[in-house]
JSON list of C-alpha atoms in Angstrom, two decimals:
[
{"chain": "A", "resi": 61, "resn": "MET", "atom": "CA", "xyz": [-125.28, 266.50, -5.29]},
{"chain": "A", "resi": 62, "resn": "ILE", "atom": "CA", "xyz": [-123.47, 263.39, -6.16]},
{"chain": "A", "resi": 63, "resn": "THR", "atom": "CA", "xyz": [-122.51, 261.18, -3.28]},
{"chain": "A", "resi": 64, "resn": "LYS", "atom": "CA", "xyz": [-119.78, 258.67, -3.48]},
{"chain": "A", "resi": 65, "resn": "VAL", "atom": "CA", "xyz": [-120.62, 255.20, -2.31]},
{"chain": "A", "resi": 66, "resn": "LYS", "atom": "CA", "xyz": [-117.65, 253.49, -0.81]},
{"chain": "A", "resi": 67, "resn": "SER", "atom": "CA", "xyz": [-117.43, 249.89, -1.99]},
{"chain": "A", "resi": 68, "resn": "LYS", "atom": "CA", "xyz": [-116.10, 247.18, 0.26]},
{"chain": "A", "resi": 69, "resn": "ASP", "atom": "CA", "xyz": [-113.99, 244.29, -0.95]},
{"chain": "A", "resi": 70, "resn": "HIS", "atom": "CA", "xyz": [-115.92, 241.07, -0.66]},
{"chain": "A", "resi": 71, "resn": "GLY", "atom": "CA", "xyz": [-113.04, 238.62, -1.16]},
{"chain": "A", "resi": 72, "resn": "LEU", "atom": "CA", "xyz": [-111.60, 236.12, 1.29]},
{"chain": "A", "resi": 73, "resn": "SER", "atom": "CA", "xyz": [-108.54, 236.89, 3.31]},
{"chain": "A", "resi": 74, "resn": "LEU", "atom": "CA", "xyz": [-105.62, 234.46, 3.20]},
{"chain": "A", "resi": 75, "resn": "ALA", "atom": "CA", "xyz": [-106.43, 233.16, 6.67]},
{"chain": "A", "resi": 76, "resn": "GLU", "atom": "CA", "xyz": [-110.06, 232.48, 5.73]},
{"chain": "A", "resi": 77, "resn": "LEU", "atom": "CA", "xyz": [-108.97, 230.71, 2.55]},
{"chain": "A", "resi": 78, "resn": "LEU", "atom": "CA", "xyz": [-106.49, 228.50, 4.44]},
{"chain": "A", "resi": 79, "resn": "ILE", "atom": "CA", "xyz": [-109.11, 227.55, 7.03]},
{"chain": "A", "resi": 80, "resn": "THR", "atom": "CA", "xyz": [-111.62, 226.69, 4.28]},
{"chain": "A", "resi": 81, "resn": "VAL", "atom": "CA", "xyz": [-109.08, 224.49, 2.46]},
{"chain": "A", "resi": 82, "resn": "ALA", "atom": "CA", "xyz": [-108.14, 222.74, 5.72]},
{"chain": "A", "resi": 83, "resn": "ILE", "atom": "CA", "xyz": [-111.80, 222.00, 6.56]},
{"chain": "A", "resi": 84, "resn": "LEU", "atom": "CA", "xyz": [-112.42, 220.66, 3.05]},
{"chain": "A", "resi": 85, "resn": "GLY", "atom": "CA", "xyz": [-109.33, 218.46, 3.32]},
{"chain": "A", "resi": 86, "resn": "ILE", "atom": "CA", "xyz": [-110.45, 216.98, 6.64]},
{"chain": "A", "resi": 87, "resn": "LEU", "atom": "CA", "xyz": [-113.97, 216.30, 5.34]},
{"chain": "A", "resi": 88, "resn": "SER", "atom": "CA", "xyz": [-112.68, 214.66, 2.16]},
{"chain": "A", "resi": 89, "resn": "SER", "atom": "CA", "xyz": [-110.27, 212.39, 4.09]},
{"chain": "A", "resi": 90, "resn": "ILE", "atom": "CA", "xyz": [-113.15, 211.28, 6.32]},
{"chain": "A", "resi": 91, "resn": "ALA", "atom": "CA", "xyz": [-115.28, 210.56, 3.25]},
{"chain": "A", "resi": 92, "resn": "VAL", "atom": "CA", "xyz": [-112.47, 208.53, 1.62]},
{"chain": "A", "resi": 93, "resn": "ASN", "atom": "CA", "xyz": [-111.91, 206.45, 4.80]},
{"chain": "A", "resi": 94, "resn": "VAL", "atom": "CA", "xyz": [-115.64, 205.73, 5.12]},
{"chain": "A", "resi": 95, "resn": "THR", "atom": "CA", "xyz": [-115.84, 204.75, 1.45]},
{"chain": "A", "resi": 96, "resn": "LEU", "atom": "CA", "xyz": [-112.82, 202.42, 1.70]},
{"chain": "A", "resi": 97, "resn": "GLY", "atom": "CA", "xyz": [-114.33, 200.83, 4.81]},
{"chain": "A", "resi": 98, "resn": "GLU", "atom": "CA", "xyz": [-117.58, 200.15, 2.97]},
{"chain": "A", "resi": 99, "resn": "ILE", "atom": "CA", "xyz": [-115.69, 198.65, 0.03]},
{"chain": "A", "resi": 100, "resn": "ASP", "atom": "CA", "xyz": [-113.82, 196.28, 2.38]},
{"chain": "A", "resi": 101, "resn": "ARG", "atom": "CA", "xyz": [-117.10, 195.39, 4.07]},
{"chain": "A", "resi": 102, "resn": "ALA", "atom": "CA", "xyz": [-118.60, 194.51, 0.68]},
{"chain": "A", "resi": 103, "resn": "LYS", "atom": "CA", "xyz": [-115.59, 192.31, -0.17]},
{"chain": "A", "resi": 104, "resn": "VAL", "atom": "CA", "xyz": [-115.71, 190.24, 3.03]},
{"chain": "A", "resi": 105, "resn": "ASN", "atom": "CA", "xyz": [-119.51, 190.01, 2.82]},
{"chain": "A", "resi": 106, "resn": "SER", "atom": "CA", "xyz": [-119.13, 188.71, -0.73]},
{"chain": "A", "resi": 107, "resn": "VAL", "atom": "CA", "xyz": [-116.88, 185.86, 0.45]},
{"chain": "A", "resi": 108, "resn": "GLN", "atom": "CA", "xyz": [-119.27, 185.01, 3.29]},
{"chain": "A", "resi": 109, "resn": "VAL", "atom": "CA", "xyz": [-122.39, 185.00, 1.12]},
{"chain": "A", "resi": 110, "resn": "SER", "atom": "CA", "xyz": [-120.83, 183.03, -1.75]},
{"chain": "A", "resi": 111, "resn": "LEU", "atom": "CA", "xyz": [-119.45, 180.35, 0.62]},
{"chain": "A", "resi": 112, "resn": "ALA", "atom": "CA", "xyz": [-122.73, 180.09, 2.57]},
{"chain": "A", "resi": 113, "resn": "GLY", "atom": "CA", "xyz": [-124.71, 179.87, -0.69]},
{"chain": "A", "resi": 114, "resn": "TRP", "atom": "CA", "xyz": [-122.39, 177.18, -2.04]},
{"chain": "A", "resi": 115, "resn": "LEU", "atom": "CA", "xyz": [-122.77, 175.19, 1.20]},
{"chain": "A", "resi": 116, "resn": "GLN", "atom": "CA", "xyz": [-126.56, 175.43, 0.84]},
{"chain": "A", "resi": 117, "resn": "VAL", "atom": "CA", "xyz": [-126.36, 174.01, -2.70]},
{"chain": "A", "resi": 118, "resn": "VAL", "atom": "CA", "xyz": [-124.26, 171.10, -1.43]},
{"chain": "A", "resi": 119, "resn": "GLN", "atom": "CA", "xyz": [-126.65, 170.51, 1.47]},
{"chain": "A", "resi": 120, "resn": "ARG", "atom": "CA", "xyz": [-129.68, 170.47, -0.86]},
{"chain": "A", "resi": 121, "resn": "SER", "atom": "CA", "xyz": [-127.92, 168.00, -3.15]},
{"chain": "A", "resi": 122, "resn": "ALA", "atom": "CA", "xyz": [-127.39, 165.68, -0.20]},
{"chain": "A", "resi": 123, "resn": "LEU", "atom": "CA", "xyz": [-131.05, 165.98, 0.75]},
{"chain": "A", "resi": 124, "resn": "LEU", "atom": "CA", "xyz": [-132.22, 165.32, -2.81]},
{"chain": "A", "resi": 125, "resn": "GLN", "atom": "CA", "xyz": [-129.79, 162.39, -3.19]},
{"chain": "A", "resi": 126, "resn": "LYS", "atom": "CA", "xyz": [-129.11, 163.09, -6.86]},
{"chain": "A", "resi": 127, "resn": "SER", "atom": "CA", "xyz": [-126.93, 160.01, -7.27]},
{"chain": "A", "resi": 128, "resn": "ALA", "atom": "CA", "xyz": [-126.35, 156.62, -5.65]},
{"chain": "A", "resi": 129, "resn": "GLN", "atom": "CA", "xyz": [-122.95, 157.85, -4.45]},
{"chain": "A", "resi": 130, "resn": "ILE", "atom": "CA", "xyz": [-124.58, 160.73, -2.55]},
{"chain": "A", "resi": 131, "resn": "ASN", "atom": "CA", "xyz": [-127.20, 158.35, -1.13]},
{"chain": "A", "resi": 132, "resn": "GLN", "atom": "CA", "xyz": [-124.42, 156.17, 0.31]},
{"chain": "A", "resi": 133, "resn": "GLY", "atom": "CA", "xyz": [-122.46, 158.79, 2.23]},
{"chain": "A", "resi": 134, "resn": "GLY", "atom": "CA", "xyz": [-123.82, 162.25, 1.61]},
{"chain": "A", "resi": 135, "resn": "CYS", "atom": "CA", "xyz": [-121.73, 165.17, 0.39]},
{"chain": "A", "resi": 136, "resn": "GLU", "atom": "CA", "xyz": [-118.32, 165.71, 1.99]},
{"chain": "A", "resi": 137, "resn": "VAL", "atom": "CA", "xyz": [-116.90, 169.24, 1.98]},
{"chain": "A", "resi": 138, "resn": "SER", "atom": "CA", "xyz": [-113.18, 169.76, 2.58]},
{"chain": "A", "resi": 139, "resn": "PHE", "atom": "CA", "xyz": [-111.50, 173.02, 3.57]},
{"chain": "A", "resi": 140, "resn": "PRO", "atom": "CA", "xyz": [-107.77, 173.72, 3.24]},
{"chain": "A", "resi": 141, "resn": "ASN", "atom": "CA", "xyz": [-105.48, 173.27, 6.26]},
{"chain": "A", "resi": 142, "resn": "SER", "atom": "CA", "xyz": [-104.30, 176.86, 5.91]},
{"chain": "A", "resi": 143, "resn": "PHE", "atom": "CA", "xyz": [-106.11, 179.75, 4.31]},
{"chain": "A", "resi": 144, "resn": "ALA", "atom": "CA", "xyz": [-104.14, 182.90, 5.12]},
{"chain": "A", "resi": 145, "resn": "ASN", "atom": "CA", "xyz": [-103.61, 186.01, 3.01]},
{"chain": "A", "resi": 146, "resn": "GLN", "atom": "CA", "xyz": [-105.22, 184.53, -0.11]},
{"chain": "A", "resi": 147, "resn": "VAL", "atom": "CA", "xyz": [-106.05, 186.40, -3.30]},
{"chain": "A", "resi": 148, "resn": "ASN", "atom": "CA", "xyz": [-108.61, 185.81, -6.05]},
{"chain": "A", "resi": 149, "resn": "ASN", "atom": "CA", "xyz": [-108.83, 182.31, -7.53]},
{"chain": "A", "resi": 150, "resn": "ALA", "atom": "CA", "xyz": [-107.59, 180.67, -4.31]},
{"chain": "A", "resi": 151, "resn": "GLU", "atom": "CA", "xyz": [-109.52, 177.48, -3.60]},
{"chain": "A", "resi": 152, "resn": "ILE", "atom": "CA", "xyz": [-111.50, 177.74, -0.36]},
{"chain": "A", "resi": 153, "resn": "ALA", "atom": "CA", "xyz": [-113.50, 174.46, -0.47]},
{"chain": "A", "resi": 154, "resn": "THR", "atom": "CA", "xyz": [-114.07, 171.26, -2.44]},
{"chain": "A", "resi": 155, "resn": "VAL", "atom": "CA", "xyz": [-116.85, 168.70, -2.39]},
{"chain": "A", "resi": 156, "resn": "PHE", "atom": "CA", "xyz": [-116.96, 164.94, -3.02]},
{"chain": "A", "resi": 157, "resn": "PRO", "atom": "CA", "xyz": [-118.67, 163.41, -4.88]},
{"chain": "A", "resi": 158, "resn": "THR", "atom": "CA", "xyz": [-118.66, 166.06, -7.57]},
{"chain": "A", "resi": 159, "resn": "ALA", "atom": "CA", "xyz": [-122.38, 165.42, -8.23]},
{"chain": "A", "resi": 160, "resn": "CYS", "atom": "CA", "xyz": [-123.09, 167.37, -5.01]},
{"chain": "A", "resi": 161, "resn": "SER", "atom": "CA", "xyz": [-122.54, 170.71, -6.70]},
{"chain": "A", "resi": 162, "resn": "PRO", "atom": "CA", "xyz": [-122.45, 172.15, -10.20]},
{"chain": "A", "resi": 163, "resn": "ASN", "atom": "CA", "xyz": [-119.18, 173.71, -9.04]},
{"chain": "A", "resi": 164, "resn": "PRO", "atom": "CA", "xyz": [-117.26, 171.06, -7.03]},
{"chain": "A", "resi": 165, "resn": "ARG", "atom": "CA", "xyz": [-114.40, 173.48, -6.26]},
{"chain": "A", "resi": 166, "resn": "LEU", "atom": "CA", "xyz": [-115.19, 176.85, -4.75]},
{"chain": "A", "resi": 167, "resn": "SER", "atom": "CA", "xyz": [-112.59, 179.54, -5.42]},
{"chain": "A", "resi": 168, "resn": "LEU", "atom": "CA", "xyz": [-112.50, 183.17, -4.37]},
{"chain": "A", "resi": 169, "resn": "ASP", "atom": "CA", "xyz": [-113.95, 185.34, -7.09]},
{"chain": "A", "resi": 170, "resn": "ILE", "atom": "CA", "xyz": [-114.44, 188.80, -5.64]},
{"chain": "A", "resi": 171, "resn": "LEU", "atom": "CA", "xyz": [-115.04, 191.78, -7.86]},
{"chain": "A", "resi": 172, "resn": "ASN", "atom": "CA", "xyz": [-112.35, 194.44, -7.31]},
{"chain": "A", "resi": 173, "resn": "LEU", "atom": "CA", "xyz": [-110.45, 192.49, -4.66]},
{"chain": "A", "resi": 174, "resn": "GLY", "atom": "CA", "xyz": [-107.35, 194.36, -5.75]},
{"chain": "A", "resi": 175, "resn": "ASN", "atom": "CA", "xyz": [-104.45, 194.06, -3.30]},
{"chain": "A", "resi": 176, "resn": "SER", "atom": "CA", "xyz": [-106.72, 192.94, -0.47]},
{"chain": "A", "resi": 177, "resn": "LYS", "atom": "CA", "xyz": [-106.15, 189.49, 0.98]},
{"chain": "A", "resi": 178, "resn": "ILE", "atom": "CA", "xyz": [-108.61, 187.13, 2.64]},
{"chain": "A", "resi": 179, "resn": "SER", "atom": "CA", "xyz": [-107.87, 184.81, 5.57]},
{"chain": "A", "resi": 180, "resn": "ALA", "atom": "CA", "xyz": [-110.13, 182.12, 7.01]},
{"chain": "A", "resi": 181, "resn": "SER", "atom": "CA", "xyz": [-110.14, 179.57, 9.79]},
{"chain": "A", "resi": 182, "resn": "PHE", "atom": "CA", "xyz": [-112.20, 176.40, 10.06]},
{"chain": "A", "resi": 183, "resn": "THR", "atom": "CA", "xyz": [-113.07, 174.58, 13.28]},
{"chain": "A", "resi": 184, "resn": "SER", "atom": "CA", "xyz": [-113.22, 171.39, 11.22]},
{"chain": "A", "resi": 185, "resn": "GLN", "atom": "CA", "xyz": [-111.37, 170.58, 7.98]},
{"chain": "A", "resi": 186, "resn": "ASN", "atom": "CA", "xyz": [-114.12, 168.24, 6.75]},
{"chain": "A", "resi": 187, "resn": "ILE", "atom": "CA", "xyz": [-117.88, 168.27, 7.06]},
{"chain": "A", "resi": 188, "resn": "THR", "atom": "CA", "xyz": [-120.45, 165.93, 5.58]},
{"chain": "A", "resi": 189, "resn": "PHE", "atom": "CA", "xyz": [-124.01, 166.82, 4.68]},
{"chain": "A", "resi": 190, "resn": "THR", "atom": "CA", "xyz": [-125.98, 163.60, 5.12]},
{"chain": "A", "resi": 191, "resn": "PRO", "atom": "CA", "xyz": [-129.08, 162.59, 3.14]},
{"chain": "A", "resi": 192, "resn": "ARG", "atom": "CA", "xyz": [-131.01, 163.03, 6.42]},
{"chain": "A", "resi": 193, "resn": "GLY", "atom": "CA", "xyz": [-130.14, 166.75, 6.49]},
{"chain": "A", "resi": 194, "resn": "THR", "atom": "CA", "xyz": [-127.65, 166.69, 9.35]},
{"chain": "A", "resi": 195, "resn": "VAL", "atom": "CA", "xyz": [-124.06, 167.90, 9.31]},
{"chain": "A", "resi": 196, "resn": "LEU", "atom": "CA", "xyz": [-121.22, 165.71, 10.54]},
{"chain": "A", "resi": 197, "resn": "ASN", "atom": "CA", "xyz": [-117.78, 167.17, 11.14]},
{"chain": "A", "resi": 198, "resn": "SER", "atom": "CA", "xyz": [-114.37, 165.57, 11.46]},
{"chain": "A", "resi": 199, "resn": "ILE", "atom": "CA", "xyz": [-114.22, 166.57, 15.14]},
{"chain": "A", "resi": 200, "resn": "ASP", "atom": "CA", "xyz": [-116.73, 164.68, 17.25]},
{"chain": "A", "resi": 201, "resn": "THR", "atom": "CA", "xyz": [-116.42, 166.99, 20.26]},
{"chain": "A", "resi": 202, "resn": "SER", "atom": "CA", "xyz": [-118.88, 169.60, 18.97]},
{"chain": "A", "resi": 203, "resn": "PRO", "atom": "CA", "xyz": [-121.84, 169.33, 16.63]},
{"chain": "A", "resi": 204, "resn": "VAL", "atom": "CA", "xyz": [-121.18, 172.91, 15.48]},
{"chain": "A", "resi": 205, "resn": "THR", "atom": "CA", "xyz": [-118.69, 173.84, 12.76]},
{"chain": "A", "resi": 206, "resn": "GLU", "atom": "CA", "xyz": [-117.68, 177.48, 12.38]},
{"chain": "A", "resi": 207, "resn": "ILE", "atom": "CA", "xyz": [-115.91, 179.18, 9.50]},
{"chain": "A", "resi": 208, "resn": "ARG", "atom": "CA", "xyz": [-114.37, 182.60, 10.23]},
{"chain": "A", "resi": 209, "resn": "ILE", "atom": "CA", "xyz": [-113.46, 184.98, 7.40]},
{"chain": "A", "resi": 210, "resn": "LEU", "atom": "CA", "xyz": [-111.36, 188.14, 7.68]},
{"chain": "A", "resi": 211, "resn": "ILE", "atom": "CA", "xyz": [-110.10, 190.66, 5.13]},
{"chain": "A", "resi": 212, "resn": "ASP", "atom": "CA", "xyz": [-106.74, 192.31, 5.76]},
{"chain": "A", "resi": 213, "resn": "ARG", "atom": "CA", "xyz": [-106.62, 196.02, 6.62]},
{"chain": "A", "resi": 214, "resn": "SER", "atom": "CA", "xyz": [-110.21, 196.13, 7.83]},
{"chain": "A", "resi": 215, "resn": "SER", "atom": "CA", "xyz": [-110.50, 193.66, 10.72]},
{"chain": "A", "resi": 216, "resn": "LEU", "atom": "CA", "xyz": [-114.11, 192.90, 9.75]},
{"chain": "A", "resi": 217, "resn": "LEU", "atom": "CA", "xyz": [-114.89, 189.37, 10.89]},
{"chain": "A", "resi": 218, "resn": "ARG", "atom": "CA", "xyz": [-117.61, 187.32, 9.19]},
{"chain": "A", "resi": 219, "resn": "CYS", "atom": "CA", "xyz": [-118.65, 183.81, 10.22]},
{"chain": "A", "resi": 220, "resn": "ILE", "atom": "CA", "xyz": [-120.64, 180.87, 8.93]},
{"chain": "A", "resi": 221, "resn": "ARG", "atom": "CA", "xyz": [-121.94, 178.42, 11.52]},
{"chain": "A", "resi": 222, "resn": "LEU", "atom": "CA", "xyz": [-123.21, 174.94, 10.66]},
{"chain": "A", "resi": 223, "resn": "SER", "atom": "CA", "xyz": [-125.27, 173.21, 13.32]},
{"chain": "A", "resi": 224, "resn": "GLY", "atom": "CA", "xyz": [-124.76, 169.46, 13.10]},
{"chain": "A", "resi": 225, "resn": "LEU", "atom": "CA", "xyz": [-127.97, 168.02, 14.46]},
{"chain": "A", "resi": 226, "resn": "ALA", "atom": "CA", "xyz": [-130.39, 170.28, 12.64]},
{"chain": "A", "resi": 227, "resn": "GLY", "atom": "CA", "xyz": [-128.26, 171.03, 9.59]},
{"chain": "A", "resi": 228, "resn": "VAL", "atom": "CA", "xyz": [-128.84, 174.78, 10.00]},
{"chain": "A", "resi": 229, "resn": "ILE", "atom": "CA", "xyz": [-126.55, 177.23, 8.19]},
{"chain": "A", "resi": 230, "resn": "GLU", "atom": "CA", "xyz": [-126.24, 180.66, 9.82]},
{"chain": "A", "resi": 231, "resn": "ILE", "atom": "CA", "xyz": [-124.17, 183.73, 9.03]},
{"chain": "A", "resi": 232, "resn": "GLY", "atom": "CA", "xyz": [-122.80, 186.10, 11.66]},
{"chain": "A", "resi": 233, "resn": "SER", "atom": "CA", "xyz": [-120.50, 189.05, 12.05]},
{"chain": "A", "resi": 234, "resn": "LYS", "atom": "CA", "xyz": [-118.34, 191.03, 14.40]},
{"chain": "A", "resi": 235, "resn": "GLY", "atom": "CA", "xyz": [-117.36, 194.64, 13.88]},
{"chain": "A", "resi": 236, "resn": "THR", "atom": "CA", "xyz": [-113.98, 196.21, 13.39]},
{"chain": "A", "resi": 237, "resn": "GLY", "atom": "CA", "xyz": [-111.00, 195.38, 15.53]},
{"chain": "A", "resi": 238, "resn": "SER", "atom": "CA", "xyz": [-111.57, 191.66, 15.14]},
{"chain": "A", "resi": 239, "resn": "SER", "atom": "CA", "xyz": [-109.21, 188.77, 14.54]},
{"chain": "A", "resi": 240, "resn": "LEU", "atom": "CA", "xyz": [-109.74, 185.17, 13.39]},
{"chain": "A", "resi": 241, "resn": "SER", "atom": "CA", "xyz": [-109.67, 184.01, 17.01]},
{"chain": "A", "resi": 242, "resn": "ASP", "atom": "CA", "xyz": [-112.68, 186.17, 17.97]},
{"chain": "A", "resi": 243, "resn": "GLN", "atom": "CA", "xyz": [-116.25, 184.92, 18.13]},
{"chain": "A", "resi": 244, "resn": "CYS", "atom": "CA", "xyz": [-119.00, 186.28, 15.89]},
{"chain": "A", "resi": 245, "resn": "SER", "atom": "CA", "xyz": [-122.36, 187.37, 17.17]},
{"chain": "A", "resi": 246, "resn": "ASP", "atom": "CA", "xyz": [-125.60, 188.47, 15.56]},
{"chain": "A", "resi": 247, "resn": "TYR", "atom": "CA", "xyz": [-126.18, 185.21, 13.70]},
{"chain": "A", "resi": 248, "resn": "THR", "atom": "CA", "xyz": [-128.92, 185.03, 11.10]},
{"chain": "A", "resi": 249, "resn": "ARG", "atom": "CA", "xyz": [-130.33, 181.79, 9.78]},
{"chain": "A", "resi": 250, "resn": "LEU", "atom": "CA", "xyz": [-130.26, 181.29, 6.02]}
]
């Protein structure tokens, strides 16, 4: 006797296919948003690290007193009065005398900045690294100078804090939902 085996269709119904496509779409949009957030985080971190590193070079030059001009007054760093919505190649700081740094003008140079824009605020427009290792600012009310950096779209705040009496450079951060008027926390000494 020959028995017939009834075969079942193993395909997906239209409803199952639509649900699968919807789930894949939701997961891919989450992955894209997370990836874009990490890219923005890398951009703002790049600005913070390059500025803090440049400030360290200037501070070391003042300590080493590489020229008679530095020995007289230290190394004076100037920040722009306004630094809002800037793109690559925008000048963020200068130093005088030029012997204080191999690069006396620091400009934004962020890989893949694209259409993103960087804003910053400075509690003091001028600071001076003295040959003794201290930091003097143009405002005598506080021995601490803070630089706040923010990238548009992301609201990721990054800060650099310079302590006047000890000459300590620290970097800090605040998570999403931040603005330039917020305070950073989680400072780490360089």
